[in-house]
Short mmCIF file of C-alpha atoms in Angstrom, two decimals:
data_model
loop_
_atom_site.label_atom_id
_atom_site.label_comp_id
_atom_site.label_asym_id
_atom_site.label_seq_id
_atom_site.Cartn_x
_atom_site.Cartn_y
_atom_site.Cartn_z
CA MET A 601 -33.06 57.89 -13.95
CA ILE A 602 -34.46 55.04 -16.49
CA ALA A 603 -33.51 53.05 -13.23
CA LEU A 604 -35.71 55.24 -11.10
CA ILE A 605 -38.64 55.20 -13.12
CA GLY A 606 -37.93 51.40 -13.33
CA LEU A 607 -38.31 51.06 -9.97
CA ILE A 608 -41.69 53.66 -9.54
CA THR A 609 -43.45 51.56 -12.45
CA LEU A 610 -42.38 48.47 -10.83
CA THR A 611 -43.92 49.26 -7.70
CA LEU A 612 -47.33 50.80 -9.43
CA VAL A 613 -47.39 47.10 -10.65
CA ALA A 614 -47.20 45.84 -7.19
CA VAL A 615 -49.73 48.26 -6.61
CA ALA A 616 -51.86 47.55 -9.50
CA ALA A 617 -51.91 44.34 -8.87
CA ILE A 618 -53.20 43.93 -4.80
CA ALA A 619 -56.05 46.55 -5.90
CA THR A 620 -57.35 43.54 -8.22
CA VAL A 621 -57.17 41.38 -6.22
CA MET A 622 -58.54 43.16 -3.20
CA ALA A 623 -61.28 44.95 -5.48
CA THR A 624 -65.21 43.50 -4.11
CA ASN A 625 -66.73 44.76 -7.38
CA LEU A 626 -65.42 42.62 -10.70
CA PHE A 627 -66.26 45.33 -12.98
CA VAL A 628 -63.15 47.44 -10.61
CA ALA A 629 -61.34 44.40 -10.67
CA SER A 630 -60.74 44.24 -14.00
CA MET A 631 -60.34 48.04 -14.67
CA TRP A 632 -57.55 47.75 -12.43
CA PHE A 633 -56.31 44.85 -14.55
CA GLY A 634 -56.08 46.89 -16.94
CA ILE A 635 -54.29 49.61 -15.27
CA PHE A 636 -51.72 46.88 -14.62
CA SER A 637 -51.41 45.91 -17.86
CA LEU A 638 -50.46 48.90 -18.86
CA LEU A 639 -48.13 49.85 -16.13
CA MET A 640 -46.15 46.59 -16.94
CA ALA A 641 -46.11 47.22 -20.50
CA SER A 642 -44.34 50.16 -19.83
CA ASN A 643 -42.31 48.39 -17.61
CA PHE A 644 -41.08 45.97 -20.51
CA PHE A 645 -40.04 48.40 -22.26
CA ILE A 646 -37.99 50.32 -19.67
CA LEU A 647 -36.14 46.57 -19.73
CA ASP A 648 -35.64 46.78 -23.59
CA ALA A 649 -38.22 44.79 -24.67
CA ALA A 650 -39.77 46.54 -27.20
CA ASP A 651 -41.89 43.95 -28.90
CA VAL A 652 -43.25 42.64 -25.56
CA ALA A 653 -44.18 45.89 -24.09
CA LEU A 654 -46.47 46.20 -28.06
CA THR A 655 -47.82 42.86 -27.67
CA GLU A 656 -48.88 43.61 -23.79
CA ALA A 657 -50.19 47.00 -24.49
CA ALA A 658 -52.60 45.84 -26.91
CA VAL A 659 -53.55 42.50 -25.02
CA GLY A 660 -53.44 43.15 -21.78
CA ALA A 661 -54.86 46.33 -22.05
CA GLY A 662 -57.16 46.20 -24.26
CA VAL A 663 -57.98 43.28 -25.33
CA SER A 664 -58.59 41.47 -22.05
CA THR A 665 -60.09 44.19 -20.18
CA VAL A 666 -62.66 43.86 -23.26
CA LEU A 667 -62.99 40.48 -22.91
CA PHE A 668 -63.47 40.51 -19.10
CA MET A 669 -66.33 43.52 -19.66
CA GLY A 670 -67.93 41.04 -21.97
CA ALA A 671 -67.60 37.76 -19.82
CA LEU A 672 -69.08 40.02 -16.45
CA ALA A 673 -72.30 41.29 -18.65
CA LEU A 674 -73.30 37.50 -18.51
CA THR A 675 -71.83 36.33 -15.04
CA GLY A 676 -72.76 39.85 -13.21
CA GLU A 677 -70.13 42.19 -11.11
CA LYS A 678 -70.67 41.05 -7.72
CA GLU A 679 -68.57 38.97 -5.95
CA ALA A 680 -69.19 37.04 -2.98
CA ILE A 681 -67.46 38.14 -0.11
CA ARG A 682 -66.27 35.05 2.04
CA SER A 683 -65.67 35.65 5.97
CA ARG A 684 -63.82 32.79 6.55
CA VAL A 685 -60.04 31.99 5.24
CA SER A 686 -58.70 28.88 5.65
CA TRP A 687 -54.89 28.49 6.52
CA PHE A 688 -53.60 25.96 4.52
CA PRO A 689 -53.15 28.03 1.32
CA MET A 690 -52.23 30.81 3.21
CA ALA A 691 -49.62 28.77 5.03
CA VAL A 692 -48.90 27.34 1.25
CA LEU A 693 -48.43 31.43 0.16
CA GLY A 694 -46.37 32.12 2.93
CA VAL A 695 -43.52 28.91 2.70
CA LEU A 696 -43.34 29.47 -1.18
CA ALA A 697 -43.00 33.63 -0.73
CA LEU A 698 -39.80 32.81 1.55
CA ALA A 699 -38.49 29.86 -0.65
CA LEU A 700 -38.47 32.13 -3.75
CA PHE A 701 -37.35 35.80 -1.53
CA VAL A 702 -34.18 33.37 -0.64
CA ALA A 703 -33.46 32.19 -3.52
CA THR A 704 -33.21 35.50 -5.01
CA PHE A 705 -29.92 36.55 -3.42
CA GLN A 706 -28.38 33.59 -5.52
CA GLN A 707 -30.23 35.71 -8.63
CA PRO A 708 -27.56 37.46 -11.25
CA MET A 709 -27.81 41.16 -11.01
CA LEU A 710 -30.77 43.26 -13.49
CA GLY A 711 -28.46 44.08 -16.46
CA ASP A 712 -25.41 42.00 -15.40
CA PRO A 713 -23.66 40.90 -18.57
CA MET A 714 -22.12 38.13 -17.18
CA ALA A 715 -25.30 36.12 -16.54
CA PRO A 716 -25.35 32.67 -17.52
CA VAL A 717 -28.41 33.90 -20.12
CA HIS A 718 -26.22 36.07 -21.93
CA GLN A 719 -23.78 32.95 -22.77
CA HIS A 720 -25.14 30.65 -24.75
CA VAL A 721 -27.35 30.68 -27.55
CA ALA A 722 -28.25 34.32 -27.72
CA PRO A 723 -24.84 35.80 -28.62
CA TRP A 724 -24.68 33.62 -31.86
CA TYR A 725 -28.31 34.68 -32.69
CA LEU A 726 -27.08 38.17 -32.28
CA GLU A 727 -24.32 37.32 -34.33
CA GLN A 728 -25.59 35.59 -37.38
CA THR A 729 -28.82 37.04 -37.44
CA PRO A 730 -27.03 40.32 -39.59
CA LYS A 731 -25.60 37.44 -41.65
CA LEU A 732 -28.65 34.62 -42.13
CA ILE A 733 -31.71 36.36 -42.56
CA ASN A 734 -30.37 39.96 -42.62
CA ILE A 735 -33.52 42.37 -40.71
CA PRO A 736 -32.93 44.23 -38.20
CA ASN A 737 -35.56 43.04 -35.59
CA VAL A 738 -33.50 40.02 -33.95
CA VAL A 739 -36.81 38.74 -32.13
CA THR A 740 -39.02 38.74 -35.58
CA ALA A 741 -35.81 36.63 -36.53
CA ILE A 742 -35.68 34.45 -33.93
CA LEU A 743 -39.95 34.23 -33.81
CA ALA A 744 -40.71 33.69 -37.26
CA SER A 745 -37.50 31.93 -38.53
CA PHE A 746 -34.51 30.11 -36.43
CA ARG A 747 -37.49 29.07 -33.66
CA GLY A 748 -40.23 28.83 -36.57
CA TYR A 749 -41.38 25.29 -34.81
CA ASP A 750 -42.55 26.75 -31.54
CA THR A 751 -44.77 29.94 -33.00
CA LEU A 752 -45.98 27.26 -35.57
CA GLY A 753 -47.28 25.41 -32.41
CA GLU A 754 -48.35 28.70 -30.11
CA VAL A 755 -50.66 29.94 -33.71
CA ILE A 756 -52.34 26.30 -33.35
CA VAL A 757 -52.61 26.81 -29.52
CA ILE A 758 -54.60 29.87 -30.66
CA PHE A 759 -56.31 28.25 -32.49
CA THR A 760 -57.85 25.61 -30.98
CA ALA A 761 -58.53 27.88 -27.32
CA GLY A 762 -61.13 30.22 -30.31
CA ILE A 763 -62.40 26.69 -31.33
CA GLY A 764 -62.92 25.89 -27.70
CA VAL A 765 -64.44 29.16 -27.25
CA LEU A 766 -66.93 28.92 -29.74
CA SER A 767 -68.35 24.97 -29.32
CA VAL A 768 -68.54 25.72 -25.11
CA LEU A 769 -71.12 28.74 -26.05
CA SER A 770 -72.57 26.63 -28.99
CA PHE A 771 -74.64 25.26 -26.56
CA LYS A 772 -77.87 26.83 -24.97
CA PRO A 773 -79.67 25.86 -21.36
CA LYS A 774 -82.43 23.14 -22.06
CA GLY A 775 -85.90 24.75 -20.61
CA ARG A 776 -84.43 28.14 -19.53
CA GLN A 777 -85.87 31.48 -21.33
CA SER A 778 -83.16 33.91 -22.28
CA VAL A 779 -84.19 37.26 -21.51
CA SER A 780 -86.18 39.45 -23.99
CA SER A 781 -85.07 40.75 -27.31
CA GLU A 782 -85.24 44.32 -26.14
CA ALA A 783 -82.92 43.99 -23.29
CA LEU A 784 -80.39 41.88 -25.75
CA ALA A 785 -80.91 44.39 -27.90
CA ALA A 786 -79.67 47.31 -25.14
CA LYS A 787 -76.63 45.14 -24.11
CA VAL A 788 -75.32 44.57 -27.87
CA ARG A 789 -76.25 48.41 -28.53
CA GLY A 790 -73.62 49.59 -26.32
CA VAL A 791 -72.88 53.35 -25.82
CA GLN A 792 -74.46 54.13 -28.87
CA HIS A 793 -76.60 56.54 -27.29
CA HIS A 794 -73.32 58.79 -26.39
CA SER A 795 -72.72 60.74 -29.34
CA ILE A 796 -69.19 62.50 -28.52
CA LEU A 797 -67.89 59.11 -27.42
CA ARG A 798 -69.01 57.60 -30.98
CA VAL A 799 -67.97 60.50 -32.73
CA VAL A 800 -64.37 60.65 -31.10
CA GLY A 801 -64.22 56.99 -31.32
CA LYS A 802 -64.66 56.64 -34.49
CA LEU A 803 -61.68 58.63 -35.15
CA VAL A 804 -59.29 56.31 -33.54
CA ILE A 805 -60.73 53.17 -35.63
CA PRO A 806 -58.67 53.96 -38.83
CA LEU A 807 -55.74 54.74 -37.20
CA LEU A 808 -55.88 51.85 -35.16
CA MET A 809 -56.01 49.70 -38.36
CA LEU A 810 -53.18 51.42 -40.20
CA PHE A 811 -51.08 51.41 -37.10
CA ALA A 812 -52.00 47.39 -37.22
CA LEU A 813 -51.28 47.01 -40.95
CA VAL A 814 -47.46 48.92 -39.97
CA VAL A 815 -46.82 46.50 -37.24
CA GLN A 816 -47.78 43.37 -39.24
CA PHE A 817 -45.95 44.23 -42.46
CA HIS A 818 -43.21 46.88 -41.01
CA GLY A 819 -42.07 44.14 -37.77
CA LYS A 820 -38.74 43.25 -39.49
CA TYR A 821 -37.50 47.03 -39.02
CA THR A 822 -39.14 48.12 -36.13
CA PRO A 823 -40.85 46.42 -33.10
CA GLY A 824 -44.00 44.28 -34.12
CA GLY A 825 -45.16 41.29 -36.10
CA GLY A 826 -48.17 39.28 -36.28
CA PHE A 827 -48.59 38.74 -33.07
CA SER A 828 -49.03 42.49 -31.95
CA ALA A 829 -50.47 43.61 -35.01
CA GLY A 830 -53.14 40.64 -34.68
CA ALA A 831 -54.25 42.07 -30.93
CA LEU A 832 -53.80 46.19 -32.48
CA PHE A 833 -56.27 45.10 -35.39
CA ALA A 834 -59.08 42.77 -33.43
CA ALA A 835 -59.17 45.83 -30.69
CA ALA A 836 -59.71 48.25 -33.49
CA VAL A 837 -62.86 46.07 -34.47
CA MET A 838 -63.59 45.96 -30.76
CA LEU A 839 -63.85 49.48 -30.18
CA TYR A 840 -66.32 49.47 -33.27
CA GLY A 841 -68.23 46.80 -31.77
CA ILE A 842 -68.66 49.05 -28.38
CA LEU A 843 -69.23 52.04 -30.45
CA GLU A 844 -71.89 51.01 -32.73
CA GLY A 845 -72.82 47.51 -31.34
CA ALA A 846 -71.96 44.26 -30.98
CA ASP A 847 -74.46 42.97 -33.58
CA ARG A 848 -72.84 45.03 -36.48
CA SER A 849 -69.26 43.76 -35.48
CA ALA A 850 -70.68 40.32 -35.93
CA LYS A 851 -71.93 41.48 -39.17
CA ALA A 852 -68.83 43.17 -40.41
CA MET A 853 -66.83 40.17 -39.15
CA PRO A 854 -69.29 37.36 -39.43
CA GLU A 855 -68.09 34.15 -37.70
CA LYS A 856 -68.21 31.55 -40.78
CA VAL A 857 -65.72 34.42 -42.96
CA MET A 858 -63.43 34.87 -39.61
CA LEU A 859 -63.68 30.65 -39.20
CA ARG A 860 -62.18 30.46 -42.30
CA LEU A 861 -59.56 32.55 -42.46
CA ALA A 862 -58.16 30.81 -38.96
CA VAL A 863 -57.76 28.30 -40.47
CA PHE A 864 -56.05 30.00 -43.80
CA GLY A 865 -53.53 31.69 -41.54
CA ALA A 866 -52.85 28.42 -39.29
CA THR A 867 -52.55 27.06 -42.70
CA LEU A 868 -50.98 29.09 -44.66
CA TYR A 869 -48.14 29.00 -41.94
CA THR A 870 -47.84 25.10 -42.20
CA SER A 871 -47.53 24.95 -45.90
CA VAL A 872 -44.88 27.53 -46.17
CA GLY A 873 -43.42 25.00 -44.08
CA LEU A 874 -44.10 22.28 -46.44
CA VAL A 875 -43.19 24.07 -49.49
CA CYS A 876 -40.14 24.04 -48.09
CA MET A 877 -39.96 20.43 -47.37
CA LEU A 878 -40.94 20.17 -51.30
CA LEU A 879 -38.06 21.95 -52.25
CA GLY A 880 -35.41 19.95 -50.73
CA GLY A 881 -34.78 21.31 -47.81
CA ALA A 882 -36.00 20.77 -43.89
CA PHE A 883 -39.90 21.97 -42.89
CA LEU A 884 -39.50 25.70 -42.25
CA ASP A 885 -36.41 26.06 -44.00
CA TYR A 886 -36.98 29.38 -45.71
CA ASN A 887 -33.38 29.56 -47.40
CA VAL A 888 -35.09 27.13 -50.34
CA LEU A 889 -37.35 29.59 -51.51
CA TRP A 890 -35.22 31.65 -53.49
CA PRO A 891 -32.03 31.54 -54.97
CA ASP A 892 -30.34 33.54 -52.78
CA PRO A 893 -31.14 32.23 -49.25
CA VAL A 894 -31.34 35.67 -47.64
CA VAL A 895 -34.35 36.71 -49.92
CA GLY A 896 -35.91 32.93 -48.97
CA GLN A 897 -35.45 33.55 -45.89
CA TYR A 898 -37.47 37.62 -46.45
CA PHE A 899 -40.86 35.52 -48.08
CA GLY A 900 -40.78 33.21 -45.47
CA ILE A 901 -41.17 35.45 -42.86
CA LEU A 902 -43.50 37.99 -44.44
CA LEU A 903 -45.68 34.98 -45.06
CA VAL A 904 -45.22 32.96 -41.79
CA GLU A 905 -46.12 36.71 -39.91
CA PHE A 906 -49.23 37.46 -42.24
CA GLY A 907 -50.48 33.79 -40.99
CA VAL A 908 -50.12 34.33 -37.44
CA GLY A 909 -51.39 38.10 -37.48
CA LEU A 910 -54.66 36.87 -39.55
CA THR A 911 -55.14 33.81 -37.04
CA VAL A 912 -54.82 35.96 -34.12
CA THR A 913 -57.16 38.57 -35.50
CA THR A 914 -59.69 36.70 -36.49
CA VAL A 915 -59.54 34.25 -33.34
CA LEU A 916 -59.86 37.47 -31.00
CA VAL A 917 -62.40 39.09 -33.22
CA MET A 918 -64.59 35.27 -32.87
CA VAL A 919 -64.40 35.58 -29.30
CA PHE A 920 -65.83 39.23 -28.95
CA ASN A 921 -68.84 38.56 -31.26
CA ALA A 922 -69.62 35.00 -29.43
CA PHE A 923 -69.12 36.96 -26.18
CA ALA A 924 -70.88 40.52 -26.38
CA ASN A 925 -73.81 38.86 -28.67
CA ARG A 926 -75.11 36.17 -26.44
CA PRO A 927 -78.28 36.50 -24.54
CA THR A 928 -77.95 36.79 -20.86
CA TYR A 929 -80.32 33.59 -19.35
CA MET B 334 -27.24 50.51 -4.12
CA THR B 335 -26.21 46.35 -5.21
CA LEU B 336 -29.91 45.43 -3.37
CA LEU B 337 -32.00 47.46 -6.18
CA GLY B 338 -30.52 45.00 -8.84
CA LEU B 339 -32.67 42.12 -6.95
CA TYR B 340 -35.69 44.43 -6.81
CA ASN B 341 -37.74 43.11 -10.19
CA TYR B 342 -37.66 39.78 -8.22
CA TRP B 343 -38.89 40.67 -5.28
CA ILE B 344 -42.03 42.27 -7.71
CA PHE B 345 -42.20 38.97 -9.30
CA ILE B 346 -42.30 37.18 -6.39
CA LEU B 347 -44.98 39.47 -4.36
CA LEU B 348 -46.88 39.24 -8.12
CA LEU B 349 -46.81 35.79 -8.03
CA ILE B 350 -48.27 35.31 -4.19
CA VAL B 351 -51.03 37.91 -4.73
CA GLY B 352 -51.99 35.94 -8.02
CA LEU B 353 -51.83 32.56 -6.61
CA TYR B 354 -53.67 34.25 -3.53
CA ALA B 355 -56.88 34.91 -5.72
CA VAL B 356 -56.48 31.62 -7.46
CA LEU B 357 -56.27 29.53 -4.68
CA VAL B 358 -58.26 31.36 -2.03
CA LYS B 359 -61.25 33.54 -3.95
CA GLY B 360 -64.31 31.58 -4.77
CA ASN B 361 -65.45 33.68 -8.44
CA TYR B 362 -64.42 32.13 -11.39
CA VAL B 363 -63.91 35.12 -12.92
CA LYS B 364 -62.16 36.76 -10.11
CA ARG B 365 -59.69 33.31 -10.34
CA MET B 366 -58.92 34.44 -14.10
CA ILE B 367 -58.20 37.36 -13.08
CA GLY B 368 -56.08 35.90 -10.20
CA LEU B 369 -54.21 33.50 -13.63
CA GLY B 370 -53.75 36.85 -15.54
CA ILE B 371 -51.43 38.30 -12.38
CA PHE B 372 -49.67 35.37 -11.89
CA GLN B 373 -48.73 34.66 -15.80
CA SER B 374 -47.59 38.22 -15.86
CA ALA B 375 -45.24 37.92 -12.58
CA VAL B 376 -43.88 35.22 -14.66
CA PHE B 377 -43.42 37.59 -17.81
CA LEU B 378 -41.71 39.77 -15.62
CA LEU B 379 -39.47 37.30 -14.23
CA TYR B 380 -38.61 36.31 -17.67
CA ILE B 381 -38.31 40.23 -19.36
CA THR B 382 -35.87 40.64 -16.34
CA MET B 383 -33.27 38.40 -16.94
CA ASP B 384 -33.10 39.74 -21.22
CA LYS B 385 -31.58 43.43 -19.48
CA VAL B 386 -27.98 43.89 -20.14
CA GLU B 387 -26.56 46.88 -18.83
CA GLY B 388 -25.53 49.62 -21.29
CA GLY B 389 -27.55 47.63 -23.77
CA THR B 390 -30.52 48.32 -26.02
CA GLY B 391 -33.26 46.31 -27.14
CA PRO B 392 -32.58 43.92 -30.10
CA ILE B 393 -32.89 46.02 -33.32
CA MET B 394 -30.00 46.75 -35.50
CA GLN B 395 -30.48 49.71 -37.47
CA GLY B 396 -27.57 49.42 -39.65
CA VAL B 397 -24.39 48.30 -38.96
CA PRO B 398 -23.82 48.05 -35.59
CA GLU B 399 -20.85 49.35 -33.86
CA PRO B 400 -18.13 47.24 -32.40
CA GLY B 401 -18.98 46.64 -28.66
CA GLN B 402 -22.45 48.25 -29.11
CA LEU B 403 -24.72 45.73 -26.40
CA TYR B 404 -28.43 44.25 -27.29
CA ALA B 405 -30.86 43.21 -24.89
CA ASN B 406 -31.15 39.11 -24.66
CA PRO B 407 -33.74 38.35 -27.60
CA ILE B 408 -34.79 34.96 -26.82
CA PRO B 409 -36.62 35.52 -23.58
CA GLN B 410 -38.51 38.43 -25.36
CA VAL B 411 -39.25 35.48 -28.37
CA LEU B 412 -40.58 32.88 -25.41
CA ILE B 413 -43.02 36.37 -23.61
CA LEU B 414 -44.72 37.41 -26.96
CA THR B 415 -45.83 34.30 -27.54
CA ALA B 416 -46.84 33.53 -24.62
CA ILE B 417 -48.72 36.84 -23.85
CA VAL B 418 -50.77 36.18 -26.81
CA VAL B 419 -51.43 32.52 -25.55
CA GLY B 420 -52.38 34.00 -22.25
CA ILE B 421 -55.27 35.91 -23.91
CA ALA B 422 -56.64 33.06 -25.20
CA VAL B 423 -56.14 30.92 -22.27
CA THR B 424 -58.51 33.54 -20.38
CA ALA B 425 -60.90 33.84 -23.16
CA LEU B 426 -61.57 30.18 -22.91
CA GLY B 427 -61.91 29.94 -18.91
CA LEU B 428 -64.25 33.24 -19.55
CA ALA B 429 -66.31 31.30 -21.77
CA LEU B 430 -66.69 28.36 -19.04
CA ALA B 431 -67.60 30.80 -16.55
CA ILE B 432 -70.13 31.83 -18.73
CA ARG B 433 -71.77 28.72 -19.72
CA ILE B 434 -71.56 27.50 -15.78
CA ARG B 435 -73.43 30.91 -14.60
CA GLU B 436 -75.96 29.81 -16.91
CA GLU B 437 -76.57 26.37 -15.90
CA TYR B 438 -76.27 26.70 -11.90
CA GLY B 439 -77.34 30.59 -12.00
CA SER B 440 -74.05 31.62 -9.95
CA ILE B 441 -70.24 31.58 -10.70
CA GLU B 442 -69.41 31.21 -6.53
CA GLU B 443 -67.54 27.76 -6.03
CA SER B 444 -69.68 27.82 -2.43
CA ASP B 445 -73.07 27.82 -4.43
CA ILE B 446 -72.08 25.41 -6.89
CA ARG B 447 -71.00 22.67 -4.78
CA ARG B 448 -74.15 23.22 -2.82
CA LEU B 449 -76.52 22.56 -6.04
CA ASP B 450 -74.22 20.03 -6.50
CA HIS B 451 -74.55 18.54 -3.55
CA GLU B 452 -78.68 18.81 -3.28
CA SER B 453 -78.92 17.41 -6.65
#
């Protein structure tokens, strides 16, 4: 039964992907892309990856759709149709597809317990997590503790991308006038004139924030953690910005504060690692944080995940505010 | 029935090709970012397909696990969990560049931009 549902959602994923690329109106394309991401998230859930499904649903279907719409408001939503299609890229794609298709016949079947990927390292993590870290969610244990170095790198990448967006958008075109302040006001005001949307949407925002906090701090026991919680929290702020106007979300979450919090999140992560070194352990070796190593792991993971959540939230909020409050030139 | 075990890989190929097609052939920069997103999702699907173990459950051990209980492989999940969020950060940066290009050139179609560059 589950396998059948998996087949159907996968087929729908493929249909949504083709519809996304075929759509010549970019607004339609970004809506299709949101549907695509949501179907992909349900498919991840069927494949036993609850953490990934949660993150994909929040990021792919929520945040990225909003960001695409924010960008389209500034770039226009019509795509020029090209009549001439060059044969070279098509030939490359055809060869690539054929090569990959032939290669699939040497891949292990879906769910094969004897597949090479399940033989090495993974059994060790599954066996040792209850002993060394003693939290139920093995994904969180690997993310924040066993492979803490990788996650620190990812946080720095996200932070860098946020800085990049802010610096790219800090330039103003020379010698060109932006649209009148009324037109900008109409753009940032969002859907304020739709009372039903506003009333119903406002009810969702506190629940969404509460859920984000649960996902953040309960992520050791259930699916979740800093990455998905950050995306959910940012989605709540974006919903507020859409309903009440982007100028208000920028006022509630000012860029100055957000930037400092983003730096603080990444610094918190790094300093936990440094404190471990000062206490005589290795970088990000939480065992030394407390006399009982398992309790040390608990606090280490809690702090590190908080740092991740803070950076992800603030970077996504900054990007949304920067897109939504920019005048059209 | 055994062939259906490869269905995930075939969808992965289709998504990869569709995403790459948008990146290579489409001239609109926002459309290219969408294509890149589909391409990324294809890779996510490949990794998450690897983690599944027949008869297993998600890698969350509620209480003491029964002997012989199988769990999905957590490592691909960790890799993809972080990759999704990094992916949205990259998308945001690409869209910001598209916005700036539109402000300077008045268009985000590659053919227009090439023409304007050629004229100046």
